Short mmCIF file of C-alpha atoms in Angstrom, two decimals:
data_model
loop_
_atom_site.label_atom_id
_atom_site.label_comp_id
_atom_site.label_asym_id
_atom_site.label_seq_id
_atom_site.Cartn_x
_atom_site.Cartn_y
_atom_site.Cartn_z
CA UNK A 3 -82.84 32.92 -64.82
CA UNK A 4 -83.89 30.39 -67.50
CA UNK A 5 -83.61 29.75 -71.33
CA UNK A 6 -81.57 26.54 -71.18
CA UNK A 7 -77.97 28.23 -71.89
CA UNK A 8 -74.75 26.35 -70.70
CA UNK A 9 -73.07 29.02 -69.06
CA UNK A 10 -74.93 32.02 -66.56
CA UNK A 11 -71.73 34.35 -66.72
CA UNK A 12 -72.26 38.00 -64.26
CA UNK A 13 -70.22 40.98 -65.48
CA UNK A 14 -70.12 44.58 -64.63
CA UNK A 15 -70.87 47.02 -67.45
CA UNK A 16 -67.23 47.86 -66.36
CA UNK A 17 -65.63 44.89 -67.49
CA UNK A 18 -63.93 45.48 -70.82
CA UNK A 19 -63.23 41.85 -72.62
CA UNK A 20 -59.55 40.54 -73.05
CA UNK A 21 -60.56 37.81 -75.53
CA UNK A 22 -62.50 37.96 -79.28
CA UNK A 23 -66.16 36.54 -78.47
CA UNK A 24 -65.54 33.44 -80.75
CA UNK A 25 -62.51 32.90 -77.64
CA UNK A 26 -64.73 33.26 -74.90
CA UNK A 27 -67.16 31.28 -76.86
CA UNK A 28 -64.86 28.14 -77.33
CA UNK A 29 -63.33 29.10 -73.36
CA UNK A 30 -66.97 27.94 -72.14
CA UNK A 31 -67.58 24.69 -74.81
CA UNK A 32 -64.30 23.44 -73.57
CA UNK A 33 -64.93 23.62 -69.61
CA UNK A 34 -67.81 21.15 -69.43
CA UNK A 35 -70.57 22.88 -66.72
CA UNK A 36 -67.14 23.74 -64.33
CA UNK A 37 -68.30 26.84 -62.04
CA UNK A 38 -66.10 29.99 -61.99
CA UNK A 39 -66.81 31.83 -58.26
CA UNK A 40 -64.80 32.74 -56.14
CA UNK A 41 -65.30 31.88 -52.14
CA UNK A 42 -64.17 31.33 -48.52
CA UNK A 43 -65.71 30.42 -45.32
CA UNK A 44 -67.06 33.13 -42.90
CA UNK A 45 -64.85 33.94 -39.81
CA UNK A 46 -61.98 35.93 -41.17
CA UNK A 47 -61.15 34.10 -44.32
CA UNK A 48 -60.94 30.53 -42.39
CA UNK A 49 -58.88 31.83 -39.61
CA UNK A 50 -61.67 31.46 -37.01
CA UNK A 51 -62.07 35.15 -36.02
CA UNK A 52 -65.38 36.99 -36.81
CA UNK A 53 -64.42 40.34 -39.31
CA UNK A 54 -67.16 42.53 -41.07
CA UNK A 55 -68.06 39.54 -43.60
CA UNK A 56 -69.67 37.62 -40.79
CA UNK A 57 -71.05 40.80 -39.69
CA UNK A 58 -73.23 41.63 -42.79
CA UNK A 59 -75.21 38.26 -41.86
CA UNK A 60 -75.42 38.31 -38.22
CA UNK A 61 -77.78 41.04 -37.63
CA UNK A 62 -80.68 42.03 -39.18
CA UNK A 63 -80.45 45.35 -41.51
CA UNK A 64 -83.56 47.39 -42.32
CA UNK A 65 -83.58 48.30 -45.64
CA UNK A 66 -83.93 51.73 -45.22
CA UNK A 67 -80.48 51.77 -44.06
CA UNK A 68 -78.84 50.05 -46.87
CA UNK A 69 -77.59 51.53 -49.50
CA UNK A 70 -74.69 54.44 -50.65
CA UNK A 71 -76.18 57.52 -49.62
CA UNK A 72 -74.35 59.42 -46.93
CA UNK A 73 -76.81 59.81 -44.21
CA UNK A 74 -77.67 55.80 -44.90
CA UNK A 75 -73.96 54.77 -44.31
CA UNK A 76 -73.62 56.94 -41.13
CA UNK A 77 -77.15 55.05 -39.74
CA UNK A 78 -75.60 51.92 -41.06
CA UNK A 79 -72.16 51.80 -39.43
CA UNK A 80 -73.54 53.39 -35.95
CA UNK A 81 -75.82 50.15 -36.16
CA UNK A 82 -73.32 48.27 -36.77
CA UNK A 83 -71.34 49.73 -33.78
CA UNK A 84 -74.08 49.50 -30.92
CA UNK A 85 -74.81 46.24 -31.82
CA UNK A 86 -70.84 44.74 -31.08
CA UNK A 87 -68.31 46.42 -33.74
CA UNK A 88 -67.73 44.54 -37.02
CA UNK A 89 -65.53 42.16 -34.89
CA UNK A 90 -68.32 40.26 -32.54
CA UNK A 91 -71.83 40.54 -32.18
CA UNK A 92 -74.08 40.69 -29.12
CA UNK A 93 -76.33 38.13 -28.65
CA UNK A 94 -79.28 40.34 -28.18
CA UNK A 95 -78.71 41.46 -31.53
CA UNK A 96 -78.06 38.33 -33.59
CA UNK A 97 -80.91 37.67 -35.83
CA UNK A 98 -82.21 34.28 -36.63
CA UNK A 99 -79.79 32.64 -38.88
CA UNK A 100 -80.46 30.24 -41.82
CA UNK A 101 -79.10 26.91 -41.14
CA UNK A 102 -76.27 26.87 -43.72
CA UNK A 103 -72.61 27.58 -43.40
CA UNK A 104 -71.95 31.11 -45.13
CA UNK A 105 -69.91 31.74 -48.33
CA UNK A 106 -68.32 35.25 -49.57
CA UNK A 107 -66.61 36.39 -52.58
CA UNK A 108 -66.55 38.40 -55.39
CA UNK A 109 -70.20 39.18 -56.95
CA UNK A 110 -68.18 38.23 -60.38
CA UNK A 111 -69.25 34.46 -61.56
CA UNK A 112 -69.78 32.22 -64.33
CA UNK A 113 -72.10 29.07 -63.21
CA UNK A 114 -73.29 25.84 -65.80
CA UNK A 115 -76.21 25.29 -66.45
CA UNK A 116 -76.79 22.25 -63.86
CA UNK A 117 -75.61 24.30 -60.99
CA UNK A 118 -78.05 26.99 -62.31
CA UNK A 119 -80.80 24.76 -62.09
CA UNK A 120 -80.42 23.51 -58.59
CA UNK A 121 -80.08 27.16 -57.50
CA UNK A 122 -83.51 27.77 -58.92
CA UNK A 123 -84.81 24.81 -57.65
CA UNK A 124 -83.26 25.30 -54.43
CA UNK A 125 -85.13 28.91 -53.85
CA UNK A 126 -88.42 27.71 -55.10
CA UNK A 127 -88.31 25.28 -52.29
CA UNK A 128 -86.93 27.19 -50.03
CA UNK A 129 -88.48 31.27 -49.70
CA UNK A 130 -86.48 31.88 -46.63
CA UNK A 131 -83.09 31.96 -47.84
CA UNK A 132 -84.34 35.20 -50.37
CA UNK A 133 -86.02 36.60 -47.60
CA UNK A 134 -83.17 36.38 -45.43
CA UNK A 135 -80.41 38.04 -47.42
CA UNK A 136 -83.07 40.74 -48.13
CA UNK A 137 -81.57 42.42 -45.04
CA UNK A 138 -78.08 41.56 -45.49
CA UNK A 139 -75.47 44.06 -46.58
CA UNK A 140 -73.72 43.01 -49.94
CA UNK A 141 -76.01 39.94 -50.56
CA UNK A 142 -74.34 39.63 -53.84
CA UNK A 143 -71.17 39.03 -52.70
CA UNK A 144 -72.77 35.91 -50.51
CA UNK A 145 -76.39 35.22 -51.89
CA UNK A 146 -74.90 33.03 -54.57
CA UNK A 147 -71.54 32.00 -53.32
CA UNK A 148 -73.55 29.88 -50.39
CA UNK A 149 -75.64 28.62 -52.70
CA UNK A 150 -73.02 27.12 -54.73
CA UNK A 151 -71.44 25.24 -51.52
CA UNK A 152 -74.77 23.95 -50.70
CA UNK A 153 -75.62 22.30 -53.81
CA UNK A 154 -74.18 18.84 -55.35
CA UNK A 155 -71.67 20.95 -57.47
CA UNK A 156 -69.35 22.72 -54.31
CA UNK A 157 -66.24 20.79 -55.50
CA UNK A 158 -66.68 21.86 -59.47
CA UNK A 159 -65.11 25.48 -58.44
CA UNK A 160 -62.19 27.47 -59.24
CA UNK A 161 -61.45 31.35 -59.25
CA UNK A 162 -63.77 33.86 -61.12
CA UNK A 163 -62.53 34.89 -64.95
CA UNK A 164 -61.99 38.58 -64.05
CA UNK A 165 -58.71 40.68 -64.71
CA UNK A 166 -58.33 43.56 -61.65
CA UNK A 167 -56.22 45.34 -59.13
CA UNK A 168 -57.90 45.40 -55.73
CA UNK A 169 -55.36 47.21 -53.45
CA UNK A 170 -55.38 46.09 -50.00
CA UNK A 171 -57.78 47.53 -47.60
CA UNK A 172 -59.76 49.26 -50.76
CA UNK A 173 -63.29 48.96 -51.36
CA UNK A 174 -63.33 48.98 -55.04
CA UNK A 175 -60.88 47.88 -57.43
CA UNK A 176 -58.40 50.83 -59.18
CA UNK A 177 -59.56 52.01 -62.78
CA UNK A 178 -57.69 49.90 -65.43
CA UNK A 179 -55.84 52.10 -68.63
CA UNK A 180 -53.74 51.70 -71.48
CA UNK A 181 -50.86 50.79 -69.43
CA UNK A 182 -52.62 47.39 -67.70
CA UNK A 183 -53.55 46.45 -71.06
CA UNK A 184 -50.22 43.87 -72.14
CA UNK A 185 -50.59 42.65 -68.64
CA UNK A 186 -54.01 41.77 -68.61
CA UNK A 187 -53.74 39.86 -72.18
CA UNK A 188 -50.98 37.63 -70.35
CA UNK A 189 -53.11 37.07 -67.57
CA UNK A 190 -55.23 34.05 -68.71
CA UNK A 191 -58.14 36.13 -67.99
CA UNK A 192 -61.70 36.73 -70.09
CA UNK A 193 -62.29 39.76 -68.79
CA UNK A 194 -60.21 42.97 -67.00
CA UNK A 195 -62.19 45.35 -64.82
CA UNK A 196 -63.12 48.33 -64.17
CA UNK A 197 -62.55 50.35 -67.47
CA UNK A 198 -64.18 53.83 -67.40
CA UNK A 199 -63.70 55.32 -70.89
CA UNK A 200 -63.94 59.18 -69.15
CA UNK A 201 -60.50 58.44 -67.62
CA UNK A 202 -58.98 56.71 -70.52
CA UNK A 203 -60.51 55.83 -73.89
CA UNK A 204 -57.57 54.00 -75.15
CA UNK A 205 -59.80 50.50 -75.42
CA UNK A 206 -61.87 51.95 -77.91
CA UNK A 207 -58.85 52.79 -79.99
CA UNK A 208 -57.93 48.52 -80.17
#
């Protein structure tokens, strides 16, 4: 990262925009460096019991065995299953942890520029925290939310910007159409996601 802008804003080529540009422009002069991530605490969303979130941080994943490819998710949850279930851990198997409290969310943000900085700061100082979420599973959905809660800026927060349905118990969020649309313009969001124009190309009829 770098160039000096005021905003940092991740999006998914997925994300179809609710707003005009010169909207999302004048969204970002009006909010003054406030952060836009979305986060809670490890151990079950606050409620003090471990679940798979903790899980992804606890032990230490080769990264031969992460990513989306069949044989790599059978390898991955077997691992996960000898070494205590997504719901504890053995202690033989805990790796060394970083001494900070973990953060997850959505891999969706918009950070100012200060918070930015400190982040990059932060790493340059501090080679361990990359090297540890190198063998994480879904670092992006933690890598940066920590990072946020560690730095002078944890209380400038609110929600991420992002429009989407994300049915209970689903891994991804359901394909947006024509029929979200009115919804999603009353929604006070930037953004709606996921749009994939092979299902419905109504967007690029607006």
């Amino acid at each position: 990262m770098g160039g000096g802008y005021d905003y940092y804003w991740l999006i998914s080529g997925q994300d179809w925009p609710i707003c005009s540009v010169n909207e999302i422009i004048r969204f970002f002069e009006s909010q003054d460096g406030k952060n836009y991530i979305q986060y809670w605490n490890s151990k079950n969303y606050g409620d003090h019991k471990q679940n798979n979130l903790d899980k992804r941080n606890q032990i230490y994943f080769p990264q031969k065995i992460i990513g989306r490819g069949i044989v790599q998710k059978v390898i991955k949850r077997s691992w996960v299953e000898l070494t205590g279930g997504y719901n504890r851990t053995w202690r033989l198997f805990e790796r060394k942890q970083l001494p900070v409290k973990f953060y997850f969310g959505s891999s969706w943000w918009a950070l100012g520029r200060d918070t930015v900085d400190w982040i990059m700061e932060y790493l340059a100082k501090h080679e361990e925290y990359y090297a540890f979420y190198c063998n994480t599973v879904c670092p992006d959905e933690s890598f940066f939310q920590t990072l946020v809660m560690l730095s002078p800026f944890a209380d400038d927060k609110t929600d991420y910007l992002t429009y989407l349905h994300f049915p209970a118990g689903a891994n991804s969020p359901v394909v947006l159409g024509k029929s979200d649309w009115e919804e999603a313009q009353n929604s006070g969001y930037l953004i709606m996601r996921k749009v994939d124009l092979d299902v419905d190309d109504f967007f690029l009829k607006l």
